Coordinates of N, CA and C and ligand atoms in Angstrom, one line a residue:
M1 N -34.2 -30.5 -2.9 CA -33.2 -29.9 -3.1 C -31.7 -30.4 -3.0
K2 N -31.4 -30.4 -4.4 CA -29.6 -30.7 -4.3 C -29.0 -29.6 -4.6
L3 N -28.1 -29.4 -4.1 CA -27.2 -28.2 -5.2 C -26.4 -28.3 -4.7
Y4 N -24.7 -28.3 -6.0 CA -23.6 -29.1 -6.5 C -22.8 -27.3 -6.0
S5 N -21.7 -27.9 -5.1 CA -21.4 -26.5 -4.6 C -20.2 -26.8 -4.3
Y6 N -19.2 -25.2 -3.8 CA -18.3 -25.4 -3.8 C -17.9 -24.4 -2.9
W7 N -17.8 -24.4 -1.0 CA -17.4 -23.0 -0.2 C -17.1 -21.9 -0.8
R8 N -16.0 -22.0 -1.7 CA -16.4 -20.8 -2.5 C -16.0 -20.1 -3.7
S9 N -17.0 -21.0 -4.6 CA -17.6 -20.8 -6.0 C -18.4 -19.6 -5.6
S10 N -18.6 -18.2 -5.7 CA -19.1 -17.2 -5.4 C -21.0 -17.7 -6.8
A11 N -20.4 -18.3 -8.2 CA -21.5 -18.6 -8.9 C -22.7 -19.4 -7.7
A12 N -21.8 -20.1 -7.3 CA -22.8 -21.3 -6.0 C -23.2 -20.9 -4.3
Y13 N -22.4 -19.6 -3.9 CA -22.7 -18.5 -2.9 C -24.4 -18.1 -3.4
R14 N -24.3 -17.3 -4.6 CA -25.0 -16.9 -4.9 C -27.0 -17.1 -4.8
V15 N -25.9 -18.7 -5.2 CA -27.8 -19.4 -5.8 C -27.7 -20.1 -3.7
R16 N -26.8 -20.4 -3.4 CA -27.1 -20.0 -2.2 C -27.8 -19.1 -1.2
I17 N -27.1 -17.3 -1.2 CA -28.0 -17.1 -1.1 C -29.5 -16.7 -1.8
A18 N -30.1 -17.1 -2.2 CA -30.9 -17.1 -2.9 C -31.8 -18.7 -2.4
L19 N -31.5 -19.4 -2.7 CA -31.9 -20.5 -2.2 C -32.6 -21.0 -0.2
N20 N -31.7 -20.0 0.1 CA -31.4 -20.1 1.9 C -33.5 -18.1 2.3
V21 N -33.4 -17.4 1.4 CA -33.5 -15.9 1.9 C -34.9 -17.1 0.8
K22 N -35.7 -17.8 0.2 CA -36.9 -18.2 -0.3 C -37.3 -19.2 0.6
G23 N -36.4 -19.2 2.1 CA -36.9 -20.5 2.7 C -36.8 -22.1 2.2
V24 N -35.9 -21.8 0.8 CA -36.1 -23.7 0.3 C -35.3 -24.2 1.5
D25 N -36.4 -25.7 1.4 CA -35.1 -26.8 2.3 C -34.1 -27.2 1.2
Y26 N -33.1 -27.5 1.2 CA -31.3 -27.9 0.5 C -30.2 -28.4 0.5
T27 N -29.9 -29.4 -0.2 CA -28.8 -29.5 1.2 C -27.4 -30.5 -0.2
I28 N -26.3 -29.8 0.6 CA -25.4 -28.8 -0.6 C -24.1 -31.1 -0.5
I29 N -24.3 -30.6 -2.1 CA -23.6 -32.1 -2.5 C -21.8 -31.2 -2.9
P30 N -21.7 -31.4 -1.9 CA -19.7 -30.9 -2.3 C -18.4 -31.1 -2.8
K31 N -18.7 -30.8 -4.0 CA -17.7 -30.9 -5.8 C -16.4 -30.1 -5.6
S32 N -15.2 -30.8 -5.1 CA -14.2 -30.2 -5.0 C -13.1 -29.4 -6.3
F33 N -12.4 -28.8 -6.3 CA -11.6 -28.5 -7.1 C -10.5 -28.9 -7.7
R34 N -9.6 -28.7 -6.1 CA -8.5 -30.0 -6.3 C -8.1 -31.2 -6.9
L35 N -9.0 -32.1 -6.4 CA -9.8 -33.1 -7.0 C -9.9 -32.8 -8.6
E36 N -10.7 -31.6 -8.6 CA -11.4 -32.1 -9.9 C -12.7 -32.7 -10.5
E37 N -14.2 -32.8 -9.0 CA -14.6 -33.0 -9.2 C -15.7 -32.5 -10.1
H38 N -15.7 -31.1 -10.6 CA -16.6 -30.4 -11.4 C -15.9 -31.0 -12.6
R39 N -15.0 -31.2 -13.1 CA -14.6 -31.5 -14.4 C -15.3 -33.0 -14.9
A40 N -15.2 -34.2 -13.6 CA -15.3 -35.6 -13.8 C -16.8 -36.2 -13.9
G41 N -16.8 -37.5 -13.9 CA -17.7 -37.9 -14.2 C -19.0 -38.2 -13.9
D42 N -20.2 -38.3 -12.9 CA -21.5 -38.3 -12.4 C -21.9 -36.4 -12.3
Y43 N -20.8 -35.7 -12.5 CA -21.3 -34.4 -12.4 C -20.6 -33.8 -13.3
L44 N -20.2 -34.4 -15.0 CA -19.6 -33.5 -15.4 C -21.1 -34.1 -16.6
H45 N -21.0 -35.6 -16.2 CA -23.2 -36.0 -17.3 C -24.3 -35.0 -16.8
L46 N -23.8 -34.5 -15.5 CA -24.9 -33.3 -14.7 C -25.1 -32.4 -15.2
N47 N -23.9 -31.2 -15.6 CA -23.8 -29.8 -15.8 C -22.2 -30.8 -17.1
P48 N -22.9 -30.8 -18.0 CA -21.5 -30.9 -19.3 C -20.6 -30.1 -19.6
Q49 N -21.5 -28.7 -18.5 CA -20.3 -27.2 -19.0 C -19.2 -27.6 -18.0
G50 N -19.7 -28.3 -17.4 CA -18.0 -28.5 -15.6 C -18.3 -27.6 -14.8
L51 N -19.1 -26.5 -14.5 CA -18.6 -25.2 -13.8 C -20.1 -25.8 -12.4
L52 N -19.2 -24.9 -11.3 CA -20.6 -25.0 -10.1 C -20.7 -24.1 -10.4
P53 N -22.5 -23.6 -10.1 CA -22.7 -24.7 -9.2 C -24.1 -25.3 -11.0
A54 N -25.0 -26.1 -9.4 CA -26.3 -26.8 -10.4 C -26.5 -27.3 -9.5
L55 N -27.7 -26.7 -9.2 CA -29.6 -27.6 -8.8 C -29.8 -28.5 -9.6
E56 N -30.3 -29.2 -8.5 CA -31.2 -30.9 -8.3 C -32.6 -30.5 -8.1
T57 N -33.1 -30.7 -8.8 CA -34.6 -30.1 -7.9 C -35.6 -31.3 -7.7
D58 N -36.8 -31.8 -7.1 CA -36.7 -33.1 -6.0 C -37.2 -34.2 -7.1
D59 N -37.6 -33.3 -8.5 CA -38.6 -34.6 -9.9 C -36.8 -34.2 -10.4
G60 N -35.5 -34.6 -10.8 CA -34.6 -34.8 -10.8 C -34.3 -34.4 -11.7
A61 N -34.7 -33.0 -12.0 CA -33.8 -31.9 -13.4 C -33.2 -31.7 -12.3
V62 N -32.3 -31.6 -14.0 CA -30.8 -30.6 -13.4 C -30.5 -29.1 -14.2
L63 N -30.4 -27.8 -13.3 CA -29.6 -26.6 -13.6 C -28.5 -26.7 -13.3
A64 N -28.2 -25.7 -14.1 CA -27.2 -25.4 -14.5 C -26.9 -23.6 -14.2
Q65 N -26.2 -22.6 -14.4 CA -26.5 -21.4 -14.5 C -26.6 -20.5 -13.2
S66 N -26.0 -19.9 -12.7 CA -26.3 -19.0 -11.5 C -27.8 -18.5 -11.4
V67 N -27.5 -17.8 -12.6 CA -28.6 -16.4 -12.5 C -29.6 -17.2 -13.0
A68 N -30.0 -17.9 -14.2 CA -30.9 -18.4 -14.5 C -31.5 -19.1 -13.6
I69 N -31.0 -20.6 -12.6 CA -31.3 -20.7 -11.1 C -32.0 -19.6 -9.9
I70 N -31.1 -18.7 -10.2 CA -32.1 -17.7 -9.0 C -33.2 -17.0 -9.7
E71 N -33.9 -16.8 -11.4 CA -34.7 -16.7 -11.7 C -35.7 -18.0 -11.9
Y72 N -35.2 -19.0 -12.3 CA -36.6 -20.2 -12.2 C -37.3 -19.8 -10.2
L73 N -35.8 -20.1 -9.3 CA -36.4 -20.3 -7.2 C -37.1 -19.1 -8.1
D74 N -37.2 -17.8 -8.1 CA -38.3 -16.6 -7.7 C -39.4 -16.9 -8.3
E75 N -38.9 -17.5 -9.5 CA -40.8 -17.4 -10.5 C -41.3 -19.1 -9.8
V76 N -40.5 -19.2 -9.4 CA -40.6 -21.0 -8.3 C -42.0 -21.0 -6.7
Y77 N -40.8 -19.5 -6.5 CA -41.2 -20.1 -5.0 C -41.0 -17.9 -5.2
S78 N -42.6 -17.4 -5.6 CA -42.8 -15.7 -5.0 C -42.0 -14.7 -4.8
Q79 N -42.2 -15.6 -3.0 CA -41.7 -15.0 -1.5 C -40.6 -14.7 -1.3
P80 N -39.7 -14.2 -0.4 CA -40.0 -12.4 -1.0 C -39.5 -12.5 -2.9
E81 N -39.6 -11.0 -3.5 CA -39.4 -11.4 -5.1 C -38.7 -11.1 -5.4
L82 N -37.5 -11.4 -6.2 CA -36.1 -11.2 -6.4 C -36.0 -10.5 -7.2
L83 N -36.8 -10.3 -8.4 CA -37.3 -9.3 -9.3 C -38.7 -8.4 -9.1
P84 N -37.9 -7.2 -9.4 CA -39.4 -6.6 -9.8 C -40.3 -6.9 -10.1
K85 N -41.6 -6.8 -10.5 CA -42.3 -6.9 -11.7 C -42.3 -5.9 -13.0
P86 N -43.1 -4.3 -12.2 CA -42.6 -3.5 -13.5 C -41.2 -3.3 -14.7
P87 N -41.4 -4.1 -15.7 CA -40.7 -4.5 -16.6 C -39.3 -3.9 -16.5
L88 N -39.8 -2.1 -16.5 CA -37.8 -0.9 -16.0 C -37.6 -1.6 -15.6
E89 N -38.0 -1.7 -14.0 CA -37.2 -2.0 -12.9 C -36.5 -3.3 -12.6
R90 N -37.2 -4.5 -13.7 CA -36.9 -5.3 -13.5 C -35.2 -5.8 -14.6
A91 N -35.4 -5.3 -15.1 CA -34.4 -4.8 -16.3 C -33.9 -4.2 -15.8
A92 N -33.8 -3.0 -14.7 CA -32.1 -2.3 -14.7 C -32.0 -3.4 -13.4
V93 N -32.5 -4.1 -12.6 CA -32.4 -5.6 -12.1 C -30.8 -5.9 -12.3
R94 N -31.6 -6.6 -13.4 CA -30.9 -7.6 -14.0 C -29.8 -7.3 -14.3
S95 N -29.8 -5.7 -15.2 CA -28.8 -5.0 -16.0 C -27.8 -5.1 -14.4
M96 N -27.8 -5.1 -13.7 CA -27.1 -4.4 -11.6 C -26.2 -5.6 -12.0
A97 N -26.9 -6.9 -11.3 CA -26.8 -8.4 -11.3 C -25.4 -8.9 -13.2
L98 N -26.4 -8.9 -13.6 CA -25.5 -8.5 -15.5 C -24.4 -8.3 -15.1
S99 N -24.2 -7.5 -14.4 CA -22.5 -6.5 -14.6 C -21.8 -6.9 -13.8
I100 N -21.5 -8.1 -12.9 CA -21.0 -8.5 -12.3 C -21.4 -10.8 -12.9
A101 N -22.4 -10.6 -13.0 CA -22.5 -12.3 -13.6 C -21.4 -12.5 -14.2
C102 N -22.3 -11.1 -15.9 CA -21.5 -11.8 -17.0 C -20.1 -11.2 -16.9
D103 N -20.1 -9.5 -16.5 CA -18.8 -8.8 -16.6 C -18.0 -8.5 -16.5
I104 N -18.1 -9.1 -15.2 CA -16.7 -8.8 -14.2 C -16.3 -11.1 -13.8
H105 N -17.4 -11.4 -12.5 CA -16.8 -12.9 -12.5 C -16.1 -14.4 -13.4
P106 N -16.7 -13.4 -14.8 CA -16.3 -14.6 -15.9 C -14.6 -14.5 -15.8
L107 N -14.5 -13.0 -16.2 CA -12.9 -12.9 -16.6 C -12.0 -13.1 -14.9
N108 N -12.5 -13.2 -14.0 CA -11.4 -13.6 -13.0 C -11.8 -15.1 -12.8
N109 N -12.5 -15.9 -13.0 CA -13.2 -17.4 -13.0 C -12.0 -18.8 -12.9
L110 N -11.4 -19.7 -11.8 CA -10.6 -20.6 -11.5 C -10.0 -20.6 -13.2
R111 N -10.9 -21.0 -14.6 CA -10.5 -21.9 -14.9 C -9.9 -20.7 -16.1
V112 N -10.0 -19.3 -15.9 CA -9.6 -18.1 -15.9 C -7.5 -18.2 -16.1
L113 N -7.6 -18.0 -14.8 CA -6.7 -17.8 -14.1 C -5.7 -18.9 -14.2
S114 N -6.3 -19.8 -13.4 CA -5.5 -20.8 -14.1 C -4.3 -21.0 -15.5
Y115 N -4.8 -20.5 -17.1 CA -4.6 -20.6 -18.2 C -3.6 -19.0 -18.0
L116 N -3.4 -18.1 -17.2 CA -2.8 -17.3 -17.4 C -1.7 -18.1 -16.5
R117 N -2.0 -18.3 -15.2 CA -0.7 -19.0 -15.3 C -0.3 -20.1 -16.1
R118 N -0.4 -21.1 -16.4 CA 0.4 -22.6 -16.7 C -0.2 -22.4 -18.4
R119 N -0.7 -21.7 -19.1 CA -0.7 -21.7 -20.6 C 0.4 -20.2 -21.7
L120 N -0.1 -18.8 -20.1 CA 0.8 -18.7 -20.5 C 1.8 -17.3 -19.2
S121 N 2.7 -18.3 -18.5 CA 3.4 -17.9 -17.5 C 3.6 -16.6 -16.0
Q122 N 2.3 -16.0 -16.4 CA 2.1 -15.2 -15.6 C 2.5 -15.9 -14.3
S123 N 3.1 -14.5 -13.5 CA 3.3 -15.1 -12.3 C 2.7 -14.6 -12.0
E124 N 2.5 -14.9 -10.3 CA 1.4 -15.3 -9.9 C 0.5 -13.6 -8.9
E125 N 1.5 -12.3 -9.4 CA 1.6 -10.7 -8.5 C 0.7 -10.8 -10.5
A126 N 1.0 -11.0 -11.7 CA 0.7 -10.1 -13.1 C -0.7 -11.5 -12.2
V127 N -1.9 -12.7 -12.1 CA -2.6 -12.4 -11.9 C -3.4 -12.7 -11.3
N128 N -2.5 -11.8 -9.6 CA -3.7 -10.8 -8.5 C -3.7 -9.7 -9.0
E129 N -3.3 -8.7 -10.1 CA -3.1 -7.4 -11.2 C -4.4 -7.3 -12.2
W130 N -4.7 -9.0 -12.5 CA -5.7 -9.2 -13.1 C -7.0 -8.7 -12.6
Y131 N -6.9 -9.8 -11.1 CA -8.4 -10.1 -10.4 C -8.8 -9.0 -10.4
R132 N -7.1 -7.2 -9.3 CA -7.5 -6.2 -9.5 C -8.9 -6.0 -9.6
H133 N -8.0 -6.1 -11.1 CA -8.1 -4.8 -12.4 C -9.8 -4.9 -13.0
W134 N -9.9 -5.9 -13.3 CA -11.1 -5.9 -13.2 C -12.5 -6.3 -12.5
I135 N -12.3 -6.9 -11.0 CA -13.1 -6.0 -10.3 C -12.5 -4.1 -9.6
A136 N -11.6 -4.2 -10.6 CA -12.2 -2.4 -9.3 C -13.4 -2.0 -11.3
E137 N -12.7 -2.2 -12.5 CA -13.1 -2.2 -13.6 C -14.9 -2.0 -13.2
G138 N -15.3 -2.9 -13.2 CA -16.3 -3.1 -12.9 C -17.6 -2.9 -12.0
F139 N -16.9 -2.5 -11.2 CA -17.1 -1.7 -9.6 C -17.4 -0.7 -9.1
V140 N -16.3 -0.2 -10.5 CA -17.0 1.9 -10.9 C -18.2 1.7 -11.9
S141 N -18.2 1.4 -12.6 CA -19.9 1.1 -13.0 C -21.1 1.1 -11.3
L142 N -20.4 0.5 -11.1 CA -21.8 -0.2 -10.6 C -22.2 0.4 -9.8
E143 N -20.8 0.9 -9.1 CA -21.3 1.8 -7.6 C -21.4 2.9 -8.3
A144 N -21.6 3.6 -9.5 CA -22.3 4.6 -9.9 C -24.0 4.6 -10.3
L145 N -23.7 3.3 -11.1 CA -25.2 2.7 -10.9 C -26.6 2.8 -9.4
A146 N -25.3 2.1 -8.1 CA -26.5 2.0 -7.3 C -26.5 3.2 -6.6
A147 N -25.2 4.2 -6.9 CA -25.5 5.5 -6.0 C -26.9 6.3 -6.4
R148 N -27.1 5.8 -7.2 CA -27.8 5.8 -8.1 C -29.6 5.6 -7.7
S149 N -29.5 4.4 -7.8 CA -30.4 3.4 -7.7 C -30.7 2.9 -6.1
S150 N -30.3 2.9 -5.2 CA -30.5 2.5 -3.8 C -30.8 3.4 -3.2
T151 N -32.2 3.7 -2.4 CA -32.1 4.6 -2.0 C -32.5 4.8 -0.2
A152 N -31.3 4.1 0.1 CA -31.1 4.0 1.5 C -29.9 2.9 2.5
K153 N -28.9 2.7 0.7 CA -27.8 2.2 1.4 C -27.6 1.0 2.0
R154 N -28.9 0.1 1.7 CA -28.5 -0.9 1.9 C -28.7 -1.7 0.9
Y155 N -29.2 -1.6 -0.3 CA -29.7 -2.6 -1.0 C -29.5 -2.2 -1.9
C156 N -28.8 -3.2 -3.7 CA -28.7 -2.3 -4.6 C -29.6 -1.0 -5.4
Y157 N -31.1 -2.1 -6.0 CA -31.7 -0.9 -5.9 C -33.3 -1.2 -5.0
G158 N -33.6 0.9 -5.4 CA -34.5 0.8 -4.5 C -34.2 0.4 -2.8
D159 N -34.8 0.1 -2.5 CA -34.9 -0.4 -0.2 C -35.5 -1.2 0.0
S160 N -35.1 -2.3 -1.7 CA -35.3 -4.1 -1.4 C -34.2 -5.3 -1.7
L161 N -34.5 -5.6 -0.9 CA -33.4 -6.8 -1.3 C -33.8 -7.7 -3.0
S162 N -32.8 -7.3 -3.6 CA -33.4 -8.1 -4.7 C -31.9 -8.6 -5.8
M163 N -32.1 -9.5 -6.6 CA -30.9 -10.6 -7.5 C -29.7 -9.7 -7.3
A164 N -30.1 -9.2 -7.3 CA -28.7 -7.3 -8.2 C -27.8 -8.0 -6.2
D165 N -28.3 -8.0 -5.6 CA -27.5 -7.8 -3.8 C -27.2 -9.3 -4.1
I166 N -27.8 -10.2 -5.0 CA -27.5 -11.6 -4.3 C -25.6 -11.9 -5.2
C167 N -26.3 -10.9 -5.6 CA -24.7 -11.0 -7.1 C -23.8 -10.0 -6.0
L168 N -24.3 -8.6 -6.0 CA -23.1 -8.5 -5.6 C -21.9 -8.7 -3.9
A169 N -23.1 -9.7 -3.4 CA -22.1 -10.0 -2.1 C -20.9 -10.8 -2.3
P170 N -21.6 -11.3 -3.4 CA -20.2 -13.0 -3.0 C -19.2 -12.1 -4.0
Q171 N -19.7 -10.6 -4.7 CA -18.7 -10.3 -5.4 C -17.4 -9.5 -4.8
M172 N -17.9 -9.3 -3.7 CA -17.3 -8.3 -2.1 C -16.5 -9.2 -1.6
A173 N -17.2 -9.9 -1.7 CA -16.6 -11.7 -0.6 C -14.8 -12.0 -1.2
N174 N -14.7 -12.0 -2.7 CA -14.2 -12.5 -3.8 C -12.8 -10.9 -3.6
A175 N -13.8 -9.9 -3.8 CA -12.3 -8.2 -3.3 C -12.1 -8.7 -2.8
R176 N -12.6 -8.8 -1.2 CA -12.0 -8.3 -0.4 C -10.6 -9.8 0.0
R177 N -11.1 -10.6 -0.4 CA -10.2 -12.1 -0.3 C -8.9 -11.1 -1.3
F178 N -8.8 -11.1 -2.7 CA -8.0 -11.0 -3.5 C -6.9 -9.5 -3.7
Q179 N -7.8 -8.9 -1.5 CA -7.4 -7.5 -1.0 C -7.3 -6.6 -2.2
C180 N -8.7 -6.0 -3.2 CA -8.6 -4.9 -4.1 C -8.5 -3.7 -2.8
D181 N -7.9 -2.8 -3.5 CA -8.3 -1.3 -3.3 C -10.1 -0.9 -3.5
I182 N -10.7 -1.1 -1.8 CA -12.3 -1.5 -2.0 C -12.3 0.4 -1.2
T183 N -11.8 1.3 -1.5 CA -12.2 2.3 -0.9 C -13.0 3.5 -1.9
G184 N -12.4 2.8 -3.0 CA -13.2 4.4 -4.4 C -15.4 4.0 -4.2
F185 N -15.5 2.7 -3.1 CA -16.7 2.1 -3.6 C -17.8 2.6 -2.6
P186 N -17.9 3.3 -1.5 CA -18.4 3.3 -0.8 C -20.2 2.7 -1.2
T187 N -21.0 2.7 -1.7 CA -22.1 2.6 -1.1 C -22.3 1.3 -1.9
L188 N -21.5 0.6 -2.8 CA -21.0 -0.8 -2.8 C -20.9 -1.7 -0.9
R189 N -20.2 -0.5 -0.9 CA -19.6 -1.1 1.0 C -20.5 -1.1 1.3
A190 N -21.0 0.0 1.4 CA -22.2 -0.3 2.8 C -23.4 -0.9 2.3
I191 N -23.9 -1.0 0.9 CA -24.8 -2.2 0.4 C -24.0 -3.5 0.7
S192 N -23.6 -3.8 1.0 CA -22.6 -5.1 1.0 C -22.5 -5.9 2.6
S193 N -22.2 -4.5 3.3 CA -22.2 -5.0 5.3 C -23.5 -4.7 5.6
H194 N -24.8 -4.3 5.0 CA -26.4 -4.6 5.4 C -26.6 -6.0 4.7
L195 N -26.0 -6.5 3.9 CA -26.7 -7.6 3.7 C -25.4 -8.7 4.4
E196 N -24.7 -7.9 4.8 CA -23.6 -9.7 5.1 C -24.9 -9.9 6.7
S197 N -25.6 -8.9 7.2 CA -25.9 -8.9 8.0 C -27.2 -9.1 7.6
L198 N -27.6 -10.0 7.1 CA -29.1 -10.3 7.0 C -28.9 -12.6 7.2
P199 N -29.9 -13.2 7.7 CA -29.2 -13.8 8.3 C -28.7 -14.9 6.4
A200 N -29.7 -15.1 5.9 CA -30.0 -15.7 4.9 C -28.4 -16.0 3.9
F201 N -28.0 -13.9 3.4 CA -26.4 -14.2 3.1 C -25.6 -14.7 4.2
V202 N -25.4 -14.9 6.0 CA -25.2 -15.6 7.1 C -24.9 -16.7 6.7
A203 N -25.7 -17.6 6.7 CA -25.9 -19.4 6.6 C -25.0 -18.9 5.0
A204 N -25.4 -19.1 3.9 CA -24.0 -19.5 3.0 C -23.2 -18.7 2.5
H205 N -22.4 -18.6 3.7 CA -21.0 -17.4 3.7 C -20.8 -18.8 3.0
P206 N -19.3 -18.4 3.3 CA -18.2 -19.9 1.9 C -17.7 -20.2 3.7
D207 N -17.6 -19.7 4.8 CA -17.3 -20.2 5.7 C -17.8 -21.1 6.5
K208 N -19.5 -20.9 6.9 CA -20.9 -21.3 6.4 C -20.8 -23.3 6.4
Q209 N -19.8 -23.5 5.1 CA -20.3 -24.2 4.3 C -19.5 -25.5 4.2
P210 N -20.6 -27.0 4.5 CA -19.1 -28.2 5.0 C -18.8 -28.4 4.9
D211 N -17.6 -28.1 3.1 CA -17.1 -28.2 3.1 C -16.0 -26.9 2.6
A212 N -15.9 -26.0 3.6 CA -15.3 -25.1 3.9 C -14.3 -25.6 4.3
G213 N -12.4 -24.6 3.6 CA -11.7 -25.2 4.6 C -10.4 -26.2 2.8
A214 N -11.7 -26.7 2.4 CA -11.5 -28.1 1.5 C -10.6 -27.1 0.2
S215 N -9.3 -27.7 -0.4 CA -9.2 -26.9 -1.6 C -9.4 -27.6 -3.1
Ligands
GSH1 N1 -22.2 -18.4 -15.0 C1 -22.1 -19.5 -14.6 C2 -20.9 -19.8 -14.2 C3 -20.1 -21.0 -13.2 C4 -18.8 -21.0 -13.2 O1 -17.6 -20.1 -13.6 N2 -18.3 -21.0 -11.7 C5 -17.4 -21.3 -11.3 C6 -16.8 -21.2 -9.6 S1 -17.4 -19.6 -9.1 C7 -16.5 -22.4 -11.6 O2 -16.8 -23.4 -11.3 N3 -15.3 -22.6 -12.0 C8 -15.1 -23.8 -12.0 C9 -13.2 -23.7 -12.8 O3 -13.3 -22.9 -13.7 O4 -12.7 -24.4 -13.6 C10 -22.9 -19.4 -13.0 O5 -23.2 -18.0 -13.6 O6 -23.5 -20.2 -12.7

């Protein structure tokens, strides 16, 4: 498989974790944000949304949207399962994952930050304040959910890895990168530090990517 990725893309980071967890062989095709490669040429043809990541299967099918890609991988490679089978548990995991993927991440995406800076003439300080605000707001509710549903503070739901964890680790990395105050989220911090020790997460880390350091 081929993963169109950018080292700092947290949505690509999610998919890298899922591919590693499932033990799938894949090649990273880096796309540069600075060069706007995600919005141009061949890549735009593959993924008309012009966002990263996209996964190209060995049959040449192209999938976009990290959560859809992770669910696809979970259906094709059944172990370890990233969504529990019982419908209520499955919905609970999806709900935690989507609270990140739909309610935090899109507000802090590059194109949103660029719009604030360029179109709305906001200062770097205001943009950082925006970024931290939406992480804090999302993490307050996620902390409450995780405190209830994590049994050993190693994973978001119960005591096994799920799609919620795959979404949490990259979002926590972003929170640290933008110096958000995360002291009020002890459960999320404990879970993240456990996740960060797992080989699949270590290998997916932005600093370990072939394009690490590229702008
Ligand atoms: N909902 C999409 C979001 C994809 C997305 O926004 N990717 C970001 C990187 S994390 C991106 O390509 N941003 C480019 C831009 O904002 O111009 C997913 O989960 O895959």
